[in-house]
PDB file of C-alpha atoms in Angstrom:
ATOM      1  CA  MET A   1       7.627  -8.926 -25.976  1.00  0.00           C
ATOM      2  CA  SER A   2      11.540  -8.844 -25.944  1.00  0.00           C
ATOM      3  CA  ASP A   3      13.715  -8.715 -22.961  1.00  0.00           C
ATOM      4  CA  GLN A   4      14.538  -5.084 -23.664  1.00  0.00           C
ATOM      5  CA  ASP A   5      11.046  -4.039 -23.717  1.00  0.00           C
ATOM      6  CA  PHE A   6      10.203  -5.019 -20.087  1.00  0.00           C
ATOM      7  CA  PRO A   7      10.205  -1.911 -17.811  1.00  0.00           C
ATOM      8  CA  SER A   8      12.476  -1.515 -14.798  1.00  0.00           C
ATOM      9  CA  VAL A   9      10.950  -2.989 -11.812  1.00  0.00           C
ATOM     10  CA  THR A  10      11.477  -2.782  -8.055  1.00  0.00           C
ATOM     11  CA  PHE A  11      10.222  -5.349  -5.524  1.00  0.00           C
ATOM     12  CA  GLY A  12       8.621  -4.844  -2.072  1.00  0.00           C
ATOM     13  CA  ILE A  13       7.707  -7.264   0.779  1.00  0.00           C
ATOM     14  CA  LYS A  14       4.480  -7.206   2.820  1.00  0.00           C
ATOM     15  CA  THR A  15       4.009  -9.012   6.228  1.00  0.00           C
ATOM     16  CA  THR A  16       0.384  -9.002   6.825  1.00  0.00           C
ATOM     17  CA  PRO A  17       0.375  -8.687  10.778  1.00  0.00           C
ATOM     18  CA  MET A  18      -2.676 -11.090  11.292  1.00  0.00           C
ATOM     19  CA  ARG A  19      -2.050 -13.950  13.806  1.00  0.00           C
ATOM     20  CA  VAL A  20       1.629 -13.216  14.029  1.00  0.00           C
ATOM     21  CA  ARG A  21       3.860 -11.754  16.699  1.00  0.00           C
ATOM     22  CA  TYR A  22       5.811  -8.505  16.692  1.00  0.00           C
ATOM     23  CA  GLU A  23       9.056 -10.411  16.883  1.00  0.00           C
ATOM     24  CA  ASP A  24       8.246 -12.501  13.713  1.00  0.00           C
ATOM     25  CA  VAL A  25       7.361  -9.318  11.568  1.00  0.00           C
ATOM     26  CA  LEU A  26      10.582  -7.573  13.115  1.00  0.00           C
ATOM     27  CA  ARG A  27      12.730 -10.483  12.041  1.00  0.00           C
ATOM     28  CA  VAL A  28      11.379 -10.492   8.545  1.00  0.00           C
ATOM     29  CA  TRP A  29      11.742  -6.814   8.116  1.00  0.00           C
ATOM     30  CA  GLN A  30      15.409  -6.759   9.381  1.00  0.00           C
ATOM     31  CA  GLU A  31      16.335  -9.641   7.028  1.00  0.00           C
ATOM     32  CA  ALA A  32      14.668  -7.513   4.030  1.00  0.00           C
ATOM     33  CA  ASP A  33      16.721  -4.335   5.269  1.00  0.00           C
ATOM     34  CA  ASP A  34      19.819  -6.199   4.457  1.00  0.00           C
ATOM     35  CA  LEU A  35      19.000  -7.305   0.912  1.00  0.00           C
ATOM     36  CA  SER A  36      19.253  -4.471  -1.543  1.00  0.00           C
ATOM     37  CA  ASP A  37      16.843  -6.263  -4.014  1.00  0.00           C
ATOM     38  CA  ILE A  38      14.115  -5.623  -1.692  1.00  0.00           C
ATOM     39  CA  ALA A  39      13.178  -1.838  -2.009  1.00  0.00           C
ATOM     40  CA  ASP A  40      10.353  -1.512   0.515  1.00  0.00           C
ATOM     41  CA  ALA A  41       8.297  -3.126   3.129  1.00  0.00           C
ATOM     42  CA  TRP A  42       4.553  -2.995   3.935  1.00  0.00           C
ATOM     43  CA  LEU A  43       1.999  -3.611   6.562  1.00  0.00           C
ATOM     44  CA  TRP A  44      -1.872  -3.390   6.357  1.00  0.00           C
ATOM     45  CA  ASP A  45      -4.584  -1.398   8.126  1.00  0.00           C
ATOM     46  CA  HIS A  46      -6.983  -3.720   9.890  1.00  0.00           C
ATOM     47  CA  LEU A  47      -7.968  -4.102  13.549  1.00  0.00           C
ATOM     48  CA  MET A  48      -9.516  -7.544  13.299  1.00  0.00           C
ATOM     49  CA  PRO A  49      -8.701 -10.794  11.238  1.00  0.00           C
ATOM     50  CA  ILE A  50     -10.600 -10.210   7.995  1.00  0.00           C
ATOM     51  CA  ALA A  51     -10.215 -14.001   6.819  1.00  0.00           C
ATOM     52  CA  GLY A  52     -10.374 -17.393   8.737  1.00  0.00           C
ATOM     53  CA  PRO A  53     -11.155 -17.623  12.548  1.00  0.00           C
ATOM     54  CA  LYS A  54     -12.358 -14.387  14.125  1.00  0.00           C
ATOM     55  CA  ASP A  55      -9.777 -14.472  16.900  1.00  0.00           C
ATOM     56  CA  GLY A  56      -6.003 -14.119  16.805  1.00  0.00           C
ATOM     57  CA  GLN A  57      -3.589 -11.395  17.315  1.00  0.00           C
ATOM     58  CA  ILE A  58      -3.715  -8.162  15.100  1.00  0.00           C
ATOM     59  CA  LEU A  59      -1.226  -5.359  15.714  1.00  0.00           C
ATOM     60  CA  GLU A  60      -2.310  -1.917  14.956  1.00  0.00           C
ATOM     61  CA  GLY A  61      -0.664  -0.833  11.620  1.00  0.00           C
ATOM     62  CA  TRP A  62       0.791   2.741  12.118  1.00  0.00           C
ATOM     63  CA  THR A  63       2.149   2.042  15.763  1.00  0.00           C
ATOM     64  CA  LEU A  64       3.638  -1.079  14.298  1.00  0.00           C
ATOM     65  CA  LEU A  65       5.155   0.830  11.481  1.00  0.00           C
ATOM     66  CA  SER A  66       6.765   3.395  13.716  1.00  0.00           C
ATOM     67  CA  ALA A  67       8.403   0.565  15.657  1.00  0.00           C
ATOM     68  CA  LEU A  68       9.671  -0.989  12.597  1.00  0.00           C
ATOM     69  CA  ALA A  69      10.956   2.246  11.285  1.00  0.00           C
ATOM     70  CA  ALA A  70      13.097   2.579  14.206  1.00  0.00           C
ATOM     71  CA  ARG A  71      14.513  -0.848  13.965  1.00  0.00           C
ATOM     72  CA  THR A  72      15.523  -0.515  10.079  1.00  0.00           C
ATOM     73  CA  GLN A  73      17.845   1.603   8.168  1.00  0.00           C
ATOM     74  CA  ARG A  74      17.182   1.464   4.406  1.00  0.00           C
ATOM     75  CA  LEU A  75      13.724   0.107   3.455  1.00  0.00           C
ATOM     76  CA  ARG A  76      11.114   2.656   2.272  1.00  0.00           C
ATOM     77  CA  LEU A  77       8.135   1.597   4.193  1.00  0.00           C
ATOM     78  CA  GLY A  78       4.358   2.204   4.571  1.00  0.00           C
ATOM     79  CA  LEU A  79       0.837   0.532   4.915  1.00  0.00           C
ATOM     80  CA  LEU A  80      -0.730  -1.067   2.028  1.00  0.00           C
ATOM     81  CA  VAL A  81      -2.948   0.804   2.425  1.00  0.00           C
ATOM     82  CA  THR A  82      -4.263   3.138   5.122  1.00  0.00           C
ATOM     83  CA  SER A  83      -7.909   3.128   5.665  1.00  0.00           C
ATOM     84  CA  ASN A  84      -9.235   6.757   5.515  1.00  0.00           C
ATOM     85  CA  ARG A  85     -11.976   5.746   7.656  1.00  0.00           C
ATOM     86  CA  ILE A  86     -10.005   4.992  10.906  1.00  0.00           C
ATOM     87  CA  ARG A  87      -8.330   8.158  11.558  1.00  0.00           C
ATOM     88  CA  PRO A  88      -9.267  11.808  11.301  1.00  0.00           C
ATOM     89  CA  PRO A  89      -7.103  13.172   8.278  1.00  0.00           C
ATOM     90  CA  ALA A  90      -5.034  15.736  10.386  1.00  0.00           C
ATOM     91  CA  VAL A  91      -4.343  13.132  12.976  1.00  0.00           C
ATOM     92  CA  LEU A  92      -3.225  10.901  10.319  1.00  0.00           C
ATOM     93  CA  GLY A  93      -1.096  13.537   8.942  1.00  0.00           C
ATOM     94  CA  LYS A  94       0.600  14.067  12.373  1.00  0.00           C
ATOM     95  CA  ILE A  95       1.138  10.134  12.757  1.00  0.00           C
ATOM     96  CA  ALA A  96       2.548  10.004   9.204  1.00  0.00           C
ATOM     97  CA  THR A  97       4.983  13.011   9.829  1.00  0.00           C
ATOM     98  CA  THR A  98       6.387  11.367  12.883  1.00  0.00           C
ATOM     99  CA  VAL A  99       7.022   8.027  11.080  1.00  0.00           C
ATOM    100  CA  ASP A 100       8.734  10.140   8.161  1.00  0.00           C
ATOM    101  CA  VAL A 101      10.891  11.725  11.029  1.00  0.00           C
ATOM    102  CA  ILE A 102      11.745   8.615  12.787  1.00  0.00           C
ATOM    103  CA  SER A 103      12.623   6.832   9.552  1.00  0.00           C
ATOM    104  CA  GLY A 104      14.730   9.361   8.286  1.00  0.00           C
ATOM    105  CA  GLY A 105      12.512  10.236   5.132  1.00  0.00           C
ATOM    106  CA  ARG A 106      11.621   6.729   4.076  1.00  0.00           C
ATOM    107  CA  LEU A 107       7.823   6.667   4.328  1.00  0.00           C
ATOM    108  CA  ILE A 108       5.759   6.093   1.368  1.00  0.00           C
ATOM    109  CA  MET A 109       2.145   7.415   2.258  1.00  0.00           C
ATOM    110  CA  GLY A 110      -0.237   4.563   1.213  1.00  0.00           C
ATOM    111  CA  LEU A 111      -4.031   5.583   1.229  1.00  0.00           C
ATOM    112  CA  GLY A 112      -7.336   4.031   0.355  1.00  0.00           C
ATOM    113  CA  VAL A 113     -10.991   4.854   0.671  1.00  0.00           C
ATOM    114  CA  GLY A 114     -11.444   2.463   3.556  1.00  0.00           C
ATOM    115  CA  GLY A 115     -14.612   0.793   4.697  1.00  0.00           C
ATOM    116  CA  THR A 116     -17.626   1.515   2.332  1.00  0.00           C
ATOM    117  CA  VAL A 117     -20.816  -0.135   2.007  1.00  0.00           C
ATOM    118  CA  GLN A 118     -20.276  -3.101  -0.374  1.00  0.00           C
ATOM    119  CA  PRO A 119     -22.140  -6.114  -1.604  1.00  0.00           C
ATOM    120  CA  PRO A 120     -21.095  -9.592  -0.894  1.00  0.00           C
ATOM    121  CA  ASP A 121     -18.136 -10.903  -2.805  1.00  0.00           C
ATOM    122  CA  ALA A 122     -16.879  -7.417  -3.850  1.00  0.00           C
ATOM    123  CA  GLY A 123     -13.329  -6.662  -4.425  1.00  0.00           C
ATOM    124  CA  GLY A 124     -12.247 -10.266  -4.764  1.00  0.00           C
ATOM    125  CA  VAL A 125     -13.223 -11.065  -1.224  1.00  0.00           C
ATOM    126  CA  ALA A 126     -15.643 -14.121  -0.912  1.00  0.00           C
ATOM    127  CA  GLY A 127     -18.609 -13.607   1.265  1.00  0.00           C
ATOM    128  CA  GLU A 128     -19.760 -10.689   3.277  1.00  0.00           C
ATOM    129  CA  ASN A 129     -17.800  -7.382   3.345  1.00  0.00           C
ATOM    130  CA  PRO A 130     -15.310  -8.146   6.395  1.00  0.00           C
ATOM    131  CA  ALA A 131     -15.421  -4.532   7.259  1.00  0.00           C
ATOM    132  CA  VAL A 132     -18.896  -4.676   8.402  1.00  0.00           C
ATOM    133  CA  ALA A 133     -17.839  -6.964  11.707  1.00  0.00           C
ATOM    134  CA  GLU A 134     -14.642  -4.944  11.721  1.00  0.00           C
ATOM    135  CA  TYR A 135     -16.014  -1.504  11.843  1.00  0.00           C
ATOM    136  CA  ALA A 136     -18.915  -2.340  14.270  1.00  0.00           C
ATOM    137  CA  ALA A 137     -16.502  -3.728  16.684  1.00  0.00           C
ATOM    138  CA  TYR A 138     -14.476  -0.568  16.820  1.00  0.00           C
ATOM    139  CA  GLY A 139     -17.262   2.038  16.650  1.00  0.00           C
ATOM    140  CA  LEU A 140     -16.483   2.899  13.031  1.00  0.00           C
ATOM    141  CA  THR A 141     -19.058   3.625  10.323  1.00  0.00           C
ATOM    142  CA  LEU A 142     -19.256   2.448   6.761  1.00  0.00           C
ATOM    143  CA  VAL A 143     -20.079   5.042   4.360  1.00  0.00           C
ATOM    144  CA  PRO A 144     -21.405   4.727   0.620  1.00  0.00           C
ATOM    145  CA  PRO A 145     -18.566   4.453  -1.924  1.00  0.00           C
ATOM    146  CA  ALA A 146     -19.098   8.029  -3.269  1.00  0.00           C
ATOM    147  CA  GLU A 147     -18.805   9.611   0.027  1.00  0.00           C
ATOM    148  CA  GLY A 148     -15.732   7.471   0.761  1.00  0.00           C
ATOM    149  CA  ILE A 149     -14.034   8.897  -2.427  1.00  0.00           C
ATOM    150  CA  ALA A 150     -15.003  12.516  -1.475  1.00  0.00           C
ATOM    151  CA  ARG A 151     -13.489  12.047   1.891  1.00  0.00           C
ATOM    152  CA  LEU A 152     -10.228  10.673   0.623  1.00  0.00           C
ATOM    153  CA  GLU A 153      -9.865  13.519  -1.763  1.00  0.00           C
ATOM    154  CA  GLU A 154     -10.280  16.070   1.208  1.00  0.00           C
ATOM    155  CA  THR A 155      -7.701  13.964   3.173  1.00  0.00           C
ATOM    156  CA  ILE A 156      -5.202  14.290   0.380  1.00  0.00           C
ATOM    157  CA  THR A 157      -5.575  18.158   0.446  1.00  0.00           C
ATOM    158  CA  ILE A 158      -5.298  18.197   4.185  1.00  0.00           C
ATOM    159  CA  LEU A 159      -2.214  16.091   4.206  1.00  0.00           C
ATOM    160  CA  ARG A 160      -0.475  18.182   1.606  1.00  0.00           C
ATOM    161  CA  GLY A 161      -1.463  21.449   3.434  1.00  0.00           C
ATOM    162  CA  MET A 162      -0.323  20.509   6.746  1.00  0.00           C
ATOM    163  CA  TRP A 163       2.965  19.070   5.455  1.00  0.00           C
ATOM    164  CA  THR A 164       3.944  22.196   3.736  1.00  0.00           C
ATOM    165  CA  ARG A 165       2.212  25.222   5.321  1.00  0.00           C
ATOM    166  CA  ASP A 166       3.142  26.830   8.587  1.00  0.00           C
ATOM    167  CA  VAL A 167      -0.614  27.381   9.534  1.00  0.00           C
ATOM    168  CA  PHE A 168      -3.172  25.604   7.567  1.00  0.00           C
ATOM    169  CA  ASP A 169      -7.021  26.210   7.619  1.00  0.00           C
ATOM    170  CA  PHE A 170      -9.335  23.825   5.637  1.00  0.00           C
ATOM    171  CA  HIS A 171     -13.128  23.878   5.340  1.00  0.00           C
ATOM    172  CA  GLY A 172     -14.444  21.023   3.308  1.00  0.00           C
ATOM    173  CA  ARG A 173     -17.798  19.173   3.100  1.00  0.00           C
ATOM    174  CA  TYR A 174     -16.766  16.390   5.544  1.00  0.00           C
ATOM    175  CA  TYR A 175     -13.529  17.945   7.465  1.00  0.00           C
ATOM    176  CA  THR A 176     -12.732  21.266   8.814  1.00  0.00           C
ATOM    177  CA  LEU A 177      -9.363  22.429  10.324  1.00  0.00           C
ATOM    178  CA  THR A 178      -8.645  25.951  11.824  1.00  0.00           C
ATOM    179  CA  GLY A 179      -5.081  26.988  12.680  1.00  0.00           C
ATOM    180  CA  ASN A 180      -3.412  23.573  12.063  1.00  0.00           C
ATOM    181  CA  ARG A 181       0.196  23.590  13.016  1.00  0.00           C
ATOM    182  CA  ASN A 182       2.376  20.546  12.244  1.00  0.00           C
ATOM    183  CA  GLU A 183       5.946  20.688  13.422  1.00  0.00           C
ATOM    184  CA  PRO A 184       8.014  19.248  12.515  1.00  0.00           C
ATOM    185  CA  LYS A 185       7.431  18.808   8.899  1.00  0.00           C
ATOM    186  CA  PRO A 186       8.102  15.544   7.189  1.00  0.00           C
ATOM    187  CA  VAL A 187      11.847  14.937   6.111  1.00  0.00           C
ATOM    188  CA  GLN A 188      10.470  14.461   2.663  1.00  0.00           C
ATOM    189  CA  GLN A 189       9.259  17.832   1.144  1.00  0.00           C
ATOM    190  CA  PRO A 190       6.778  18.664  -0.100  1.00  0.00           C
ATOM    191  CA  GLY A 191       5.727  15.241   1.578  1.00  0.00           C
ATOM    192  CA  PRO A 192       6.258  11.282   1.354  1.00  0.00           C
ATOM    193  CA  PRO A 193       5.346   9.920  -1.998  1.00  0.00           C
ATOM    194  CA  LEU A 194       1.611   9.184  -2.377  1.00  0.00           C
ATOM    195  CA  LEU A 195       0.471   5.749  -3.073  1.00  0.00           C
ATOM    196  CA  ILE A 196      -3.173   5.194  -3.778  1.00  0.00           C
ATOM    197  CA  GLY A 197      -4.680   1.768  -3.673  1.00  0.00           C
ATOM    198  CA  GLY A 198      -7.874   0.769  -5.647  1.00  0.00           C
ATOM    199  CA  TRP A 199      -9.345  -0.049  -8.906  1.00  0.00           C
ATOM    200  CA  GLY A 200     -12.923   1.750  -9.195  1.00  0.00           C
ATOM    201  CA  ASN A 201     -13.356   4.511 -11.909  1.00  0.00           C
ATOM    202  CA  ARG A 202     -13.652   7.409  -9.418  1.00  0.00           C
ATOM    203  CA  THR A 203     -10.604   6.001  -7.363  1.00  0.00           C
ATOM    204  CA  LEU A 204      -8.477   5.724 -10.587  1.00  0.00           C
ATOM    205  CA  ARG A 205      -9.437   9.547 -11.267  1.00  0.00           C
ATOM    206  CA  LEU A 206      -7.900  10.450  -7.988  1.00  0.00           C
ATOM    207  CA  VAL A 207      -4.792   8.232  -8.546  1.00  0.00           C
ATOM    208  CA  ALA A 208      -4.368  10.222 -12.115  1.00  0.00           C
ATOM    209  CA  GLU A 209      -4.803  13.633 -10.307  1.00  0.00           C
ATOM    210  CA  HIS A 210      -2.836  13.122  -7.098  1.00  0.00           C
ATOM    211  CA  ALA A 211      -0.807   9.925  -6.618  1.00  0.00           C
ATOM    212  CA  ASP A 212       2.761   9.088  -7.460  1.00  0.00           C
ATOM    213  CA  ILE A 213       1.998   5.203  -7.180  1.00  0.00           C
ATOM    214  CA  TRP A 214      -1.071   3.224  -8.062  1.00  0.00           C
ATOM    215  CA  ASN A 215      -1.538  -0.108  -6.284  1.00  0.00           C
ATOM    216  CA  ILE A 216      -3.880  -2.884  -7.009  1.00  0.00           C
ATOM    217  CA  PRO A 217      -4.297  -6.401  -5.706  1.00  0.00           C
ATOM    218  CA  GLY A 218      -3.034  -8.974  -8.069  1.00  0.00           C
ATOM    219  CA  PRO A 219      -4.027 -12.676  -8.447  1.00  0.00           C
ATOM    220  CA  PRO A 220      -6.018 -14.342  -7.059  1.00  0.00           C
ATOM    221  CA  HIS A 221      -8.019 -11.117  -6.139  1.00  0.00           C
ATOM    222  CA  ASN A 222      -7.938  -9.609  -9.483  1.00  0.00           C
ATOM    223  CA  THR A 223      -6.914 -11.477 -12.732  1.00  0.00           C
ATOM    224  CA  LEU A 224      -4.196 -10.017 -15.169  1.00  0.00           C
ATOM    225  CA  ASP A 225      -6.707  -9.216 -17.803  1.00  0.00           C
ATOM    226  CA  TYR A 226      -8.673  -7.077 -15.290  1.00  0.00           C
ATOM    227  CA  ILE A 227      -5.671  -5.313 -14.104  1.00  0.00           C
ATOM    228  CA  VAL A 228      -4.502  -4.516 -17.713  1.00  0.00           C
ATOM    229  CA  GLU A 229      -8.162  -3.137 -18.170  1.00  0.00           C
ATOM    230  CA  ARG A 230      -7.982  -0.967 -15.118  1.00  0.00           C
ATOM    231  CA  SER A 231      -4.506   0.248 -16.160  1.00  0.00           C
ATOM    232  CA  ALA A 232      -5.909   1.358 -19.497  1.00  0.00           C
ATOM    233  CA  VAL A 233      -8.777   3.313 -17.519  1.00  0.00           C
ATOM    234  CA  LEU A 234      -6.083   4.834 -15.389  1.00  0.00           C
ATOM    235  CA  ASP A 235      -4.335   5.970 -18.847  1.00  0.00           C
ATOM    236  CA  ASP A 236      -7.589   7.568 -20.063  1.00  0.00           C
ATOM    237  CA  HIS A 237      -7.834   9.530 -16.677  1.00  0.00           C
ATOM    238  CA  CYS A 238      -4.339  10.865 -17.313  1.00  0.00           C
ATOM    239  CA  ALA A 239      -4.898  11.829 -20.700  1.00  0.00           C
ATOM    240  CA  ALA A 240      -8.026  13.594 -19.758  1.00  0.00           C
ATOM    241  CA  ILE A 241      -6.080  15.794 -17.232  1.00  0.00           C
ATOM    242  CA  GLY A 242      -2.877  16.096 -19.380  1.00  0.00           C
ATOM    243  CA  ARG A 243      -0.786  13.805 -17.262  1.00  0.00           C
ATOM    244  CA  ASP A 244       1.941  11.666 -18.828  1.00  0.00           C
ATOM    245  CA  PRO A 245       0.767   8.122 -17.522  1.00  0.00           C
ATOM    246  CA  ARG A 246       4.463   7.093 -17.526  1.00  0.00           C
ATOM    247  CA  THR A 247       4.928   9.460 -14.497  1.00  0.00           C
ATOM    248  CA  LEU A 248       2.736   6.957 -12.391  1.00  0.00           C
ATOM    249  CA  THR A 249       4.351   3.762 -10.842  1.00  0.00           C
ATOM    250  CA  ARG A 250       2.131   0.831 -11.353  1.00  0.00           C
ATOM    251  CA  SER A 251       2.261  -1.478  -8.306  1.00  0.00           C
ATOM    252  CA  VAL A 252       0.563  -4.755  -7.733  1.00  0.00           C
ATOM    253  CA  GLN A 253       0.314  -6.788  -4.554  1.00  0.00           C
ATOM    254  CA  TYR A 254       1.006 -10.436  -5.007  1.00  0.00           C
ATOM    255  CA  ILE A 255       0.466 -13.036  -2.436  1.00  0.00           C
ATOM    256  CA  VAL A 256       3.383 -15.640  -2.551  1.00  0.00           C
ATOM    257  CA  SER A 257       2.463 -19.331  -2.230  1.00  0.00           C
ATOM    258  CA  TYR A 258       5.626 -20.743  -0.719  1.00  0.00           C
ATOM    259  CA  ASP A 259       4.836 -24.245  -2.424  1.00  0.00           C
ATOM    260  CA  ASP A 260       4.997 -23.351  -5.954  1.00  0.00           C
ATOM    261  CA  PRO A 261       7.477 -20.576  -6.637  1.00  0.00           C
ATOM    262  CA  ALA A 262       7.523 -21.437 -10.335  1.00  0.00           C
ATOM    263  CA  ALA A 263       3.813 -20.604 -10.513  1.00  0.00           C
ATOM    264  CA  ASP A 264       4.436 -17.376  -8.636  1.00  0.00           C
ATOM    265  CA  ARG A 265       7.383 -16.525 -11.264  1.00  0.00           C
ATOM    266  CA  LYS A 266       4.997 -16.919 -14.207  1.00  0.00           C
ATOM    267  CA  HIS A 267       2.327 -14.862 -12.770  1.00  0.00           C
ATOM    268  CA  ILE A 268       4.893 -12.223 -11.772  1.00  0.00           C
ATOM    269  CA  THR A 269       6.555 -12.281 -15.058  1.00  0.00           C
ATOM    270  CA  GLU A 270       3.231 -11.790 -16.788  1.00  0.00           C
ATOM    271  CA  LEU A 271       2.268  -8.854 -14.549  1.00  0.00           C
ATOM    272  CA  ILE A 272       5.718  -7.234 -15.476  1.00  0.00           C
ATOM    273  CA  ALA A 273       5.088  -7.758 -19.105  1.00  0.00           C
ATOM    274  CA  ALA A 274       1.763  -5.990 -18.894  1.00  0.00           C
ATOM    275  CA  GLY A 275       3.503  -2.865 -17.507  1.00  0.00           C
ATOM    276  CA  VAL A 276       3.625  -3.357 -13.801  1.00  0.00           C
ATOM    277  CA  THR A 277       6.691  -1.702 -12.520  1.00  0.00           C
ATOM    278  CA  HIS A 278       6.569  -2.258  -8.706  1.00  0.00           C
ATOM    279  CA  VAL A 279       5.679  -5.716  -7.019  1.00  0.00           C
ATOM    280  CA  VAL A 280       4.774  -6.182  -3.550  1.00  0.00           C
ATOM    281  CA  LEU A 281       5.429  -9.759  -2.605  1.00  0.00           C
ATOM    282  CA  SER A 282       2.770 -10.490   0.215  1.00  0.00           C
ATOM    283  CA  LEU A 283       3.807 -13.245   2.710  1.00  0.00           C
ATOM    284  CA  ARG A 284       1.193 -15.462   4.524  1.00  0.00           C
ATOM    285  CA  SER A 285       2.025 -16.123   8.059  1.00  0.00           C
ATOM    286  CA  PRO A 286       3.567 -18.053   9.737  1.00  0.00           C
ATOM    287  CA  TYR A 287       6.768 -16.701   8.097  1.00  0.00           C
ATOM    288  CA  PRO A 288       9.287 -19.335   7.426  1.00  0.00           C
ATOM    289  CA  PRO A 289      12.859 -18.908   8.353  1.00  0.00           C
ATOM    290  CA  GLN A 290      14.927 -16.542   6.139  1.00  0.00           C
ATOM    291  CA  ALA A 291      11.668 -15.415   4.327  1.00  0.00           C
ATOM    292  CA  ALA A 292      13.139 -12.373   2.752  1.00  0.00           C
ATOM    293  CA  ARG A 293      16.210 -14.392   1.361  1.00  0.00           C
ATOM    294  CA  TRP A 294      13.747 -16.966   0.089  1.00  0.00           C
ATOM    295  CA  LEU A 295      11.988 -14.294  -1.903  1.00  0.00           C
ATOM    296  CA  VAL A 296      15.151 -12.962  -3.422  1.00  0.00           C
ATOM    297  CA  ASP A 297      16.454 -16.390  -4.423  1.00  0.00           C
ATOM    298  CA  GLN A 298      13.118 -18.062  -5.514  1.00  0.00           C
ATOM    299  CA  ILE A 299      11.343 -15.110  -6.820  1.00  0.00           C
ATOM    300  CA  ILE A 300      13.032 -11.813  -7.490  1.00  0.00           C
ATOM    301  CA  THR A 301      16.402 -12.974  -8.981  1.00  0.00           C
ATOM    302  CA  PRO A 302      14.953 -15.569 -11.339  1.00  0.00           C
ATOM    303  CA  VAL A 303      12.225 -13.149 -12.697  1.00  0.00           C
ATOM    304  CA  ARG A 304      14.810 -10.425 -13.139  1.00  0.00           C
ATOM    305  CA  SER A 305      16.977 -12.849 -14.925  1.00  0.00           C
ATOM    306  CA  THR A 306      14.038 -14.027 -17.289  1.00  0.00           C
ATOM    307  CA  THR A 307      12.819 -10.536 -17.913  1.00  0.00           C
ATOM    308  CA  GLY A 308      15.719  -8.276 -17.507  1.00  0.00           C
ATOM    309  CA  ALA A 309      13.650  -6.111 -15.479  1.00  0.00           C
ATOM    310  CA  PHE A 310      16.224  -4.452 -13.288  1.00  0.00           C
ATOM    311  CA  ARG A 311      16.021  -1.340 -11.141  1.00  0.00           C
TER     312      ARG A 311
END
């Protein structure tokens, strides 16, 4: 592939708030807010550590996002991704509306199925499904994958209805709303862009039907070949419903190593060559000083120089 064949690409940053203080997350976000090469910033949506020791600080994602929205000016922002199993859909819609208003219209609505019944070693996570302990600790229930997909589809319908209509009723299989009123509406109309994270066939169908952005975890969770194969499945779903697949942003989360930026650059360049148009650079804690500037200098600028993949 020649340089001119690379797509335009945007870069984001993710601060996983596991065993890290609010002040450290805020520091990285405010650094990134001053760097135009970083387009967006992301948190996650877990209530307990899902890797390593079971103890340690975890800050709730949407509450933290609201605080960071008030302390930044430019960055698009969101959760990568919101678990559809933690909050009732209309409550989530009100929370998201509030964050979009606080941020002045910078929210990206990241959504995923959330906790479902999965066998060990599923989804690139070694061992038992970490959602089992997390959901048990917070009184939440895991559901079968098919039910999780169906619930996510209903949530999407609810969000779009309450974000655009003065009074909204919904009667689905899993959720019912009567006389929902959501004021103010989100700054962005008809609502914040929708990012759906996942890679299963049924999830990819939802992506084709509803999403503006598709996100999938990159290496080490999923190989380049697997991402390419899943992207082709998404293309097929788009073709089946008559959607131009080029209207979807293809996003990959990539965990940065700190100690081997050359290897990171190589992997990210390969992802871009395969058609990825949005790369979220995920930082492990503790975050080093000037972490956002380091990403720009060691990852983003060299990758753009090599590929010509500018915005």
